[in-house]
CSV table of C-alpha atoms in Angstrom, one decimal:
chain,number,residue,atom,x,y,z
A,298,UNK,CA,-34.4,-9.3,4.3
A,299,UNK,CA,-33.4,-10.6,7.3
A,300,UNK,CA,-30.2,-11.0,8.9
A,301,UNK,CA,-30.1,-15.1,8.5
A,302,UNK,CA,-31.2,-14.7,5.2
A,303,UNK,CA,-28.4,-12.1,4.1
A,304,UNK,CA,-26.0,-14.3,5.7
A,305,UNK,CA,-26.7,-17.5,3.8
A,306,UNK,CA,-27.1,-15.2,0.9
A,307,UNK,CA,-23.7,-13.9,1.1
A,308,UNK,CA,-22.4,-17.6,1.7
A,309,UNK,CA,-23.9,-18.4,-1.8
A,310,UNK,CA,-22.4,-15.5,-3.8
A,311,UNK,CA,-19.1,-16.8,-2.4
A,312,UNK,CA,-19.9,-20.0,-3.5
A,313,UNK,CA,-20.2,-18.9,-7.3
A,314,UNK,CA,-17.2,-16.3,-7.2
A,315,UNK,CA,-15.1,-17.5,-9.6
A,316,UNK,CA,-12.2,-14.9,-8.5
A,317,UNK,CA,-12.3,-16.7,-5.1
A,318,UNK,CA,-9.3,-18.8,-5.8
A,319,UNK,CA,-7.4,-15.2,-6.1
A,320,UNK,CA,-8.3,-14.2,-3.0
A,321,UNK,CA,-5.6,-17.0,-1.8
A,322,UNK,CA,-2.9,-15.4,-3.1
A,323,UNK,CA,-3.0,-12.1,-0.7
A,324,UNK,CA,-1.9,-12.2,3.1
A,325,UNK,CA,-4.8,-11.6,5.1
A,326,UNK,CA,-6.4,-12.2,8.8
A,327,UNK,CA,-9.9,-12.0,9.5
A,328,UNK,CA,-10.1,-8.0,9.2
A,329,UNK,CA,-12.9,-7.4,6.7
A,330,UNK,CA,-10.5,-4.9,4.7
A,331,UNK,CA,-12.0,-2.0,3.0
A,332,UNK,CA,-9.5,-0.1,2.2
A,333,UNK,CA,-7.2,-1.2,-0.6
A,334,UNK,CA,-9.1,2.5,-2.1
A,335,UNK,CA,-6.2,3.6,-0.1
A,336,UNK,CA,-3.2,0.7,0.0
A,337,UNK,CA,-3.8,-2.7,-1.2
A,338,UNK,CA,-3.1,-6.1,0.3
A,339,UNK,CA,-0.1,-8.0,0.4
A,340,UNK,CA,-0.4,-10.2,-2.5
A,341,UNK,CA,1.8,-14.0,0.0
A,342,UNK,CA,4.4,-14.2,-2.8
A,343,UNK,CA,6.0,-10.3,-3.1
A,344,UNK,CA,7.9,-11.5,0.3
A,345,UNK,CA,9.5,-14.0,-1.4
A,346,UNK,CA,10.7,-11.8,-4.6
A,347,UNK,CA,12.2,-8.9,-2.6
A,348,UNK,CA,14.1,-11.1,-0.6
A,349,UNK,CA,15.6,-12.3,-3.6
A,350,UNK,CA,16.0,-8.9,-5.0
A,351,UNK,CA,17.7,-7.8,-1.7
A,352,UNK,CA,19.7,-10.5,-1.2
A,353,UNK,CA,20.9,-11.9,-4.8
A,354,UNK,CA,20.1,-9.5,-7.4
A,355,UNK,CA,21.9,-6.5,-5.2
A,356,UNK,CA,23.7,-8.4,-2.4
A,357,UNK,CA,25.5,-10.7,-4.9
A,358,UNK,CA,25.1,-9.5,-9.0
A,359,UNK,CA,25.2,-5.7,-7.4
A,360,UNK,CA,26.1,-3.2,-10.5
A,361,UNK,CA,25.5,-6.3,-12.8
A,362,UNK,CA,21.8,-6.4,-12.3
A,363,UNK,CA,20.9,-3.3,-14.2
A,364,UNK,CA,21.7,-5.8,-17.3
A,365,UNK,CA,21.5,-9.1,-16.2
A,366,UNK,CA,18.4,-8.8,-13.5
A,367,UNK,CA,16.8,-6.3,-15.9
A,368,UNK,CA,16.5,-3.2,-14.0
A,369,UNK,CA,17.0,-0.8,-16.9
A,370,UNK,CA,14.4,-1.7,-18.9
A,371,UNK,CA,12.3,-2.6,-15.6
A,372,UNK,CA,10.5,0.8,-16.2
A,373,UNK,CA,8.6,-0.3,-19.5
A,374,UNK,CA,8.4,-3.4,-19.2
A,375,UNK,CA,6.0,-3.5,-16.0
A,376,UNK,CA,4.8,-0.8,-18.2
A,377,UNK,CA,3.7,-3.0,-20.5
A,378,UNK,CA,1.9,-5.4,-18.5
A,379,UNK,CA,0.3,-2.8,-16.7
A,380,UNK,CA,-1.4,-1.5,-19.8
A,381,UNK,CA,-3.8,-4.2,-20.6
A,382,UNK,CA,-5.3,-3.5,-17.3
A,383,UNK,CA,-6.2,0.4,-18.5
A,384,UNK,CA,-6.7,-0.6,-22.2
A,385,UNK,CA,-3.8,0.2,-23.5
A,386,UNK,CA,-1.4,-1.4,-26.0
A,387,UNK,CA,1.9,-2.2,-24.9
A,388,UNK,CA,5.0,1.1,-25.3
A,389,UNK,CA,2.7,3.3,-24.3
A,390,UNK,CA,3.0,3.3,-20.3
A,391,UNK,CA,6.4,3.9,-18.4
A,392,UNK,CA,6.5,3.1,-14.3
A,393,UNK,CA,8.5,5.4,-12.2
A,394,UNK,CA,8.2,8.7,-9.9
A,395,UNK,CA,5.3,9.5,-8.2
A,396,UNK,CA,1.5,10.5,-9.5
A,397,UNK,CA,2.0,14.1,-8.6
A,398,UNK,CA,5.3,14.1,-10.5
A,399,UNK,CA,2.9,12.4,-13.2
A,400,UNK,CA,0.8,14.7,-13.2
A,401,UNK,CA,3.1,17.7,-13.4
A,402,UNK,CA,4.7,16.0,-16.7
A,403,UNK,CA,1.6,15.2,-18.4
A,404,UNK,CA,0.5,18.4,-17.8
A,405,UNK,CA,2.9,20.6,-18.5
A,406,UNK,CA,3.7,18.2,-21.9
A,407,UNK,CA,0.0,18.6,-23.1
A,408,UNK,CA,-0.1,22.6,-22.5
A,409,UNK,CA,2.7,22.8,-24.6
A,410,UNK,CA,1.7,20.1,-27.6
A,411,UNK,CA,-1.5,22.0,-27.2
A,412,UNK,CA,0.0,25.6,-29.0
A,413,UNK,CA,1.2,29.0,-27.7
A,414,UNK,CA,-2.9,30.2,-28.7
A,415,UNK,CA,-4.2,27.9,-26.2
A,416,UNK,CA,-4.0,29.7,-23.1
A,417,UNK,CA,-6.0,28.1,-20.2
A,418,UNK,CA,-6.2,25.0,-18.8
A,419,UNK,CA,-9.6,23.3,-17.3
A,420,UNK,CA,-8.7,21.4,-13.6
A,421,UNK,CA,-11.6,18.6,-12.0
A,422,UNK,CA,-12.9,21.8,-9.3
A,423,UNK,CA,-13.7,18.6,-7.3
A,424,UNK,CA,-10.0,16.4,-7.2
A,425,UNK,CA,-7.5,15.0,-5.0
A,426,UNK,CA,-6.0,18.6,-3.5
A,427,UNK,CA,-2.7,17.4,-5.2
A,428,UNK,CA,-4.1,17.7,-8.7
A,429,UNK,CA,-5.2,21.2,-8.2
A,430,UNK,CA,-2.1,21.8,-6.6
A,431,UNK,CA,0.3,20.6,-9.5
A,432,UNK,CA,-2.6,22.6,-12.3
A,433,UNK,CA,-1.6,25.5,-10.8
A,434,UNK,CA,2.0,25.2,-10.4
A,435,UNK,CA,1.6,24.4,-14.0
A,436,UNK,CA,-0.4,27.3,-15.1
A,437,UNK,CA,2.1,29.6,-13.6
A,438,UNK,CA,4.7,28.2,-15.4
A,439,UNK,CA,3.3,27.9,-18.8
A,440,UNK,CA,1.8,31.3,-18.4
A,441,UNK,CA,-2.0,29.8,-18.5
A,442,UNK,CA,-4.9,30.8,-17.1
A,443,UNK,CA,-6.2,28.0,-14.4
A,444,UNK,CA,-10.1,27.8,-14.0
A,445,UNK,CA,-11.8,24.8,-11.8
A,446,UNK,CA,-14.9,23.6,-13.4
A,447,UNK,CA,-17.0,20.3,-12.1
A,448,UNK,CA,-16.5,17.5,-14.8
A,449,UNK,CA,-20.2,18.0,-15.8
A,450,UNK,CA,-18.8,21.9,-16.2
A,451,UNK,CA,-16.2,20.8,-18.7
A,452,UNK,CA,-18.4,20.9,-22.3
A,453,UNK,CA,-19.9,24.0,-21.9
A,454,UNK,CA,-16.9,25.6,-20.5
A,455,UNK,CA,-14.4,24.2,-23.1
A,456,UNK,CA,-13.6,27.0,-25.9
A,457,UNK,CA,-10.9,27.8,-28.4
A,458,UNK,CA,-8.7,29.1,-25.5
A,459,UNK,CA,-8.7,25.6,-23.7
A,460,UNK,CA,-5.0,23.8,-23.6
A,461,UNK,CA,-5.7,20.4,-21.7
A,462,UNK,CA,-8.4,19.3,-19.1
A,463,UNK,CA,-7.1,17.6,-16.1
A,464,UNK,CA,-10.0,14.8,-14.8
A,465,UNK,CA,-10.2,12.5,-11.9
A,466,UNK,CA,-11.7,9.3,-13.2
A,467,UNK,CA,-13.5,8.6,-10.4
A,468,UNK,CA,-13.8,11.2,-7.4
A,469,UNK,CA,-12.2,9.5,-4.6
A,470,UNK,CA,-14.5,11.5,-1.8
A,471,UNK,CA,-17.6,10.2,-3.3
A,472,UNK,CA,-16.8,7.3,-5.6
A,473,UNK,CA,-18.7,8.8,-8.7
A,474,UNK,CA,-17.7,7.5,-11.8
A,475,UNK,CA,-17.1,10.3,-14.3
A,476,UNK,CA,-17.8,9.4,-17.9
A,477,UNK,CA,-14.5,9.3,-20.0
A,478,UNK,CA,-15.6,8.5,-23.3
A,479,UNK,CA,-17.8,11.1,-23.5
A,480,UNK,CA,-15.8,13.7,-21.8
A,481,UNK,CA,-12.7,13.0,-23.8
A,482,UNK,CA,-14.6,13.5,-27.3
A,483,UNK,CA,-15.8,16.8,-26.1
A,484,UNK,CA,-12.1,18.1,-25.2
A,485,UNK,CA,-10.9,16.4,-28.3
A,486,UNK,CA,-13.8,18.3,-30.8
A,487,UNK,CA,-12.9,22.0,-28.7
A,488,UNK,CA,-9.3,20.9,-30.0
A,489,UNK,CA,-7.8,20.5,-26.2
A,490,UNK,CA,-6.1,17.6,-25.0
A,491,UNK,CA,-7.5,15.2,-21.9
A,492,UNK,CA,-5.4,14.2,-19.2
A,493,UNK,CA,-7.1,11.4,-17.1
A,494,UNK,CA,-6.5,10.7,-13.3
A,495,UNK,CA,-6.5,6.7,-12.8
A,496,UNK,CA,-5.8,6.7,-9.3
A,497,UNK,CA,-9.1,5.3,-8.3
A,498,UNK,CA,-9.9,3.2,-11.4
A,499,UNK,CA,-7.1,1.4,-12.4
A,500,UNK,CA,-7.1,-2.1,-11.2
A,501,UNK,CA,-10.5,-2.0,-10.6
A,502,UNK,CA,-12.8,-0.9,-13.7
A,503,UNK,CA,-12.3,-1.2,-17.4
A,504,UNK,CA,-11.2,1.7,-18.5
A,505,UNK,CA,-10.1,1.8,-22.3
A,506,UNK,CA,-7.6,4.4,-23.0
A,507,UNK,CA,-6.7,3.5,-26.3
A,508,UNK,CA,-10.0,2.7,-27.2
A,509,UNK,CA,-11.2,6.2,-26.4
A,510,UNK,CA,-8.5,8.2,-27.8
A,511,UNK,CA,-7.0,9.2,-24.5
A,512,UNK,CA,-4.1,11.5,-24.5
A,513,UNK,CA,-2.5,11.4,-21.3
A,514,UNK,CA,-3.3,9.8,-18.4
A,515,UNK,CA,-1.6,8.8,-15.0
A,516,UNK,CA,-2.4,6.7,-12.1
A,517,UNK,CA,-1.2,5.1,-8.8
A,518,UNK,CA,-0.1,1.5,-8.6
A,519,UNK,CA,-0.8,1.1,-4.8
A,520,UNK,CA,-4.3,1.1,-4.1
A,521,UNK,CA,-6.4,-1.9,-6.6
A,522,UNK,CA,-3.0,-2.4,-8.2
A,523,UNK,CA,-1.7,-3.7,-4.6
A,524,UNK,CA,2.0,-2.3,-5.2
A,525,UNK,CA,2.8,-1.4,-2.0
A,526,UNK,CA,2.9,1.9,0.1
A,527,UNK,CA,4.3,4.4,-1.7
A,528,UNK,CA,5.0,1.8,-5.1
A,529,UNK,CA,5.9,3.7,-8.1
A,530,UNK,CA,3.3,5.4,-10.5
A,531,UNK,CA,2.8,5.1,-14.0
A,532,UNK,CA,2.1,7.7,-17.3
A,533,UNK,CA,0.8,6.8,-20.3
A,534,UNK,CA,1.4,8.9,-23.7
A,535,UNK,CA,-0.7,8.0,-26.5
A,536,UNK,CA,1.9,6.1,-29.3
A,537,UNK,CA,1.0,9.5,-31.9
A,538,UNK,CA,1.7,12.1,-29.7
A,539,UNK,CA,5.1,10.3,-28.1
A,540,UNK,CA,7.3,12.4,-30.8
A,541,UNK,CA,5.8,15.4,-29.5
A,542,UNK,CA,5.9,14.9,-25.9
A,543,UNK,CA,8.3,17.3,-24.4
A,544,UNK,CA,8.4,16.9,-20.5
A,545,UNK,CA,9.5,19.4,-18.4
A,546,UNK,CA,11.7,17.1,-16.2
A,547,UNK,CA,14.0,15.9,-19.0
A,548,UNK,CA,16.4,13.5,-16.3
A,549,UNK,CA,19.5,11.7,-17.9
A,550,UNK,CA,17.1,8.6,-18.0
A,551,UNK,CA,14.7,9.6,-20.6
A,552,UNK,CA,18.2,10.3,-23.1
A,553,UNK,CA,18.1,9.1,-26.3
A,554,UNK,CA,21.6,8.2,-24.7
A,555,UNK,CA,21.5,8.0,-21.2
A,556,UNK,CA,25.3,6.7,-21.0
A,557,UNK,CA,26.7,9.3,-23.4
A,558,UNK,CA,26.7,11.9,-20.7
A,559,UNK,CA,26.3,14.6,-23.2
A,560,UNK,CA,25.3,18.4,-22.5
A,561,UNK,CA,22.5,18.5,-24.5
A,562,UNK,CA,19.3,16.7,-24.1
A,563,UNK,CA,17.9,14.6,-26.5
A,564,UNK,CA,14.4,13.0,-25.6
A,565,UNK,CA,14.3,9.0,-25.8
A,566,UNK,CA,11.5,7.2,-28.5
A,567,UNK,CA,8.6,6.2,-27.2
A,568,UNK,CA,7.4,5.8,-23.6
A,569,UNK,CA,10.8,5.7,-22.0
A,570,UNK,CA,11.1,9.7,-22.6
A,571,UNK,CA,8.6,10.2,-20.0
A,572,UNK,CA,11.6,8.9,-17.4
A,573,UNK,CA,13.4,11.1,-15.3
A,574,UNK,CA,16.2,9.6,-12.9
A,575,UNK,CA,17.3,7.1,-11.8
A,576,UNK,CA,14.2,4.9,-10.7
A,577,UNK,CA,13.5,3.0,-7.4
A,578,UNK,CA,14.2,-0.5,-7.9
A,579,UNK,CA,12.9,-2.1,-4.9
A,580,UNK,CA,9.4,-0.6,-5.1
A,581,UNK,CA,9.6,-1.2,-8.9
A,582,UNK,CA,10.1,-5.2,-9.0
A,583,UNK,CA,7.7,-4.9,-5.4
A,584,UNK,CA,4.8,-3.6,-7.9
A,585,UNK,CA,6.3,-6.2,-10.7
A,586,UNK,CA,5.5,-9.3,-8.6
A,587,UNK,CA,2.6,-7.6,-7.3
A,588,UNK,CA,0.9,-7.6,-10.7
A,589,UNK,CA,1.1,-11.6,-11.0
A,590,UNK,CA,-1.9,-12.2,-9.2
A,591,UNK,CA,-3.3,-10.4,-12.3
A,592,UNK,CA,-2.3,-13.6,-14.2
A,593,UNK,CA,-5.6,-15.0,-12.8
A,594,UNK,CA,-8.1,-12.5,-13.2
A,595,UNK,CA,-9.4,-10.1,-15.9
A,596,UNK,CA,-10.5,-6.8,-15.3
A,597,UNK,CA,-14.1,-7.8,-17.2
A,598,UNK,CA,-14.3,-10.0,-13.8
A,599,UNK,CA,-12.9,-7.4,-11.2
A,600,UNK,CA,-15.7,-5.0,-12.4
A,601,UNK,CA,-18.9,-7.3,-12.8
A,602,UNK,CA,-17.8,-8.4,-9.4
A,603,UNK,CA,-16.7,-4.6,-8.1
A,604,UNK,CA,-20.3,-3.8,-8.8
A,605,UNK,CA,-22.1,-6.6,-7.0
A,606,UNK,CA,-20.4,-6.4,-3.8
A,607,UNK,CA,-20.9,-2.5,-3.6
A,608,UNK,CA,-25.0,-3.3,-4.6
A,609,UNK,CA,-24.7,-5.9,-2.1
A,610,UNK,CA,-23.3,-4.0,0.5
A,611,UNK,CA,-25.8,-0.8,-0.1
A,612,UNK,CA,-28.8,-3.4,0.3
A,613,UNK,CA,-27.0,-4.4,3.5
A,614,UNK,CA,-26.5,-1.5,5.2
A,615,UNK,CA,-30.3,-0.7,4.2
A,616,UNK,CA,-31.4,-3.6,6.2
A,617,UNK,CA,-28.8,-3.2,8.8
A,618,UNK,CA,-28.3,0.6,9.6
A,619,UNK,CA,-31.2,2.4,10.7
A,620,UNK,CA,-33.1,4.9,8.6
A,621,UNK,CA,-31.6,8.0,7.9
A,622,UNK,CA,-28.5,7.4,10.0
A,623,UNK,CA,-26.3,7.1,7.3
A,624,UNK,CA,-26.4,8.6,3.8
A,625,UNK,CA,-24.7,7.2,0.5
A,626,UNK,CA,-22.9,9.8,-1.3
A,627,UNK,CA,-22.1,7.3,-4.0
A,628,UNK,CA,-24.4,6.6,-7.3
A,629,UNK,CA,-26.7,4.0,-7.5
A,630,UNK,CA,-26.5,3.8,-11.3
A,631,UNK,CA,-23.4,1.3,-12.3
A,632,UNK,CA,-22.5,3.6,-15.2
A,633,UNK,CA,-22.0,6.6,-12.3
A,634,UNK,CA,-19.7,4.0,-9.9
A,635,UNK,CA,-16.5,3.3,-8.8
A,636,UNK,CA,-15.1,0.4,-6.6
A,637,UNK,CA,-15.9,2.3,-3.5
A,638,UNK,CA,-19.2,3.2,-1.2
A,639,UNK,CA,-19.0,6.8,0.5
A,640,UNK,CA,-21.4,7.2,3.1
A,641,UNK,CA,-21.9,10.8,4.8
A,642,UNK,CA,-22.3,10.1,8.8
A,643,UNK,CA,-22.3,13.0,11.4
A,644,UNK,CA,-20.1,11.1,13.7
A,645,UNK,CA,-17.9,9.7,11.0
A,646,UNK,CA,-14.5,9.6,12.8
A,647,UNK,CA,-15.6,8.3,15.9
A,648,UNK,CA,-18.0,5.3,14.1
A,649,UNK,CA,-14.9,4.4,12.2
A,650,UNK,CA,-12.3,4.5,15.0
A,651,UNK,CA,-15.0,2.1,16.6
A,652,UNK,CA,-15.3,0.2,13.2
A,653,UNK,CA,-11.7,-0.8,13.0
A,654,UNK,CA,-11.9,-1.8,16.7
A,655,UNK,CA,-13.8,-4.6,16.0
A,656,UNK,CA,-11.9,-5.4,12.4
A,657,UNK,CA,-13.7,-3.7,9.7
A,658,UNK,CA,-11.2,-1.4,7.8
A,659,UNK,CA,-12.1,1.6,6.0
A,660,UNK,CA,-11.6,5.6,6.5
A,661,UNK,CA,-12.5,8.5,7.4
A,662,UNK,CA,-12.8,11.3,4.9
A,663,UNK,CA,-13.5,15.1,6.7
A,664,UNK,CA,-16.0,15.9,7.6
A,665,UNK,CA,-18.1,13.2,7.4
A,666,UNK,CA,-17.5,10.6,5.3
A,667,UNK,CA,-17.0,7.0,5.8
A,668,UNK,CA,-15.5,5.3,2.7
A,669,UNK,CA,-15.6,1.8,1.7
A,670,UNK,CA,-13.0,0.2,-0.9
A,671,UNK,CA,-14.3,-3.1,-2.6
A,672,UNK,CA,-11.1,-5.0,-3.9
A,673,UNK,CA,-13.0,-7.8,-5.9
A,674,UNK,CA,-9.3,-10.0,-6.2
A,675,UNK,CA,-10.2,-10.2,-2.5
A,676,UNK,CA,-13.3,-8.9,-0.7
A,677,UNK,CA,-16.2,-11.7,0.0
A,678,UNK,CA,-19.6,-11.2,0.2
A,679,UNK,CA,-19.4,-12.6,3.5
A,680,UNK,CA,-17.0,-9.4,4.1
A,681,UNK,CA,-19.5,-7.0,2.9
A,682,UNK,CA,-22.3,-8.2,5.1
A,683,UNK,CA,-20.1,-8.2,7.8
A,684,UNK,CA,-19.0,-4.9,7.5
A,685,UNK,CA,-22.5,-3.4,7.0
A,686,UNK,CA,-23.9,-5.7,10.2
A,687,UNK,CA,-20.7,-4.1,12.2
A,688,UNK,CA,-22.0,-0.9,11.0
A,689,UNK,CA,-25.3,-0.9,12.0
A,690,UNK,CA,-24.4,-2.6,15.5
A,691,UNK,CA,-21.8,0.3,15.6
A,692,UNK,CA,-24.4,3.2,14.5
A,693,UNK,CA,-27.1,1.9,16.9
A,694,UNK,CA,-25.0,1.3,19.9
């Protein structure tokens, strides 16, 4: 297909986009931005609320607003509305700390609902280095064994000894999509417990927590969830296992009476034990206006649309880039894919220092991967053929 004829073609799937009117709400320029895999836009009204925040809610109410602005309970409640976008009901997900600090709870919490017999834990060989990082710290102190397997390692490698599996929804190198459902049965008939990675999927696919019996599970909330650099995380604990969760960070915040100040700890009902201290406010009701634009949009949409721009885009760079230049790392079946495009390129730091020179924004992955993030809430099609006609002007040149 030619390049007028992709062009007009793009122009046309814009046309019929009906998440176009979100795309209004964000703060962009002309940058074609691939990234939000990374940090999300600036949804135009979050501005607006943290000036308030800044200004009234501390400036003016000060101490008052943990009550009367709602601080306290800010924690579950943009828990709760965060949970329809992973498939969860609502009390099951609590904001606050970051995902490693996630991850080290969940962790830790399912090794020990898991039973003294249970002695080894199962980490994603292929995750983000912080994952591995936090499996083994956790090992050590639970007294596990730690043993990387690839998620298509986990059922044959899961046995009677096996605590909890840590998995990466989808691998953020390469985009794959690992299969959930089916992963999470097998750790739940060897009798272990799954802890899920979101990072890369929430915000941007269906994912269906409750639905597929999910134990634990954590994510970011600054990538397709558009908190903000360095917005809070979230964990989710499954409502029937919330009795037995025991984290290993018990802070005065996850109290069954935070304010009695007493010397022994006594974990919180529900979701709200998963808190630690005292949680960062600004970031928090940053993310909590972020998720508005949500309001507009359902993830059904984001992902029928996710996968069209990223089939798109592959067809573009196949008529665009020249053969064998660049190679896709990322499956072609939909079942296999995230919201992003990896593509291996020998010269991959260079082509995307020169690809952000002339305003297409993705990154650089060592050693050679370019990666492309598709936010559907705001990503064109016109985008998309942009970026791929930059990239074969930029390969070629």
């Amino acid at each position: 297909m030619s390049e007028s004829e992709l062009m007009a073609r793009a122009e046309k799937l814009d046309a019929a986009d009906d998440l176009a009117p979100v795309r209004s709400r964000f703060l962009l320029d002309d940058v074609v931005y691939l990234d939000g895999n990374s940090l999300g836009a600036l949804p135009a009204h979050v501005p607006a609320r943290l000036d308030d925040v800044i200004r009234r809610e501390w400036g003016e109410l000060r101490i008052r607003s943990w009550t009367e602005s709602g601080w306290w309970t800010a924690p579950e409640r943009i828990g709760d509305r965060i949970a329809p976008l992973v498939g969860a009901a609502p009390g099951q997900i609590v904001v606050g700390d970051s995902t490693s600090v996630n991850v080290f709870k969940a962790l830790v919490a399912a090794v020990r609902m898991a039973g003294e017999d249970r002695d080894e834990i199962l980490v994603d060989a292929t995750t983000f280095p912080t994952d591995g990082y936090i499996a083994e710290s956790a090992a050590r102190l639970t007294g596990r064994t730690l043993r990387p397997v690839t998620p298509a390692e986990v059922p044959a490698a899961l046995t009677d000894r096996t605590a909890a599996v840590l998995l990466n929804h989808v691998d953020y190198r390469t985009g794959r999509l690992h299969d959930l459902p089916a992963l999470t049965a097998a750790i739940h008939a060897s009798g272990a417990l799954a802890v899920w990675d979101l990072c890369h999927s929430a915000g941007a696919l269906e994912v269906g927590l409750d639905e597929h019996g999910v134990d634990l599970a954590i994510g970011c909330t600054y990538k397709y969830l558009n908190g903000g650099p360095g917005s809070p995380a979230f964990l989710y604990v499954r409502r029937d296992l919330q009795s037995r969760f025991d984290s290993p960070l018990p802070g005065w915040n996850s109290h069954a009476e935070p304010f009695g100040m007493r010397p022994s700890y006594e974990p919180a009902p529900g979701a709200p034990r998963g808190r630690v201290g005292t949680p960062d406010i600004l970031s928090m009701l940053a993310l909590e206006a972020a998720l508005e634009v949500w309001e507009d949009a359902s993830v059904r949409a984001v992902r029928a649309k996710s996968l069209a721009l990223t089939d798109f885009f592959l067809e573009c760079v196949t008529a665009y880039v020249p053969p064998g230049r660049v190679e896709s790392l990322t499956p072609v079946p939909h079942e296999q894919r995230g919201s992003q495009i990896a593509l291996r390129c020998d010269d991959a730091g260079e082509v995307m220092r020169r690809l952000i020179e002339r305003g297409v924004v993705g990154d650089f992955r060592h050693p050679d991967v370019l990666r492309f993030g598709f936010t559907p809430l705001y990503v064109r099609f016109t985008d998309v053929e942009r970026a791929a006609r930059v990239l074969g002007e930029t390969v070629t040149g």
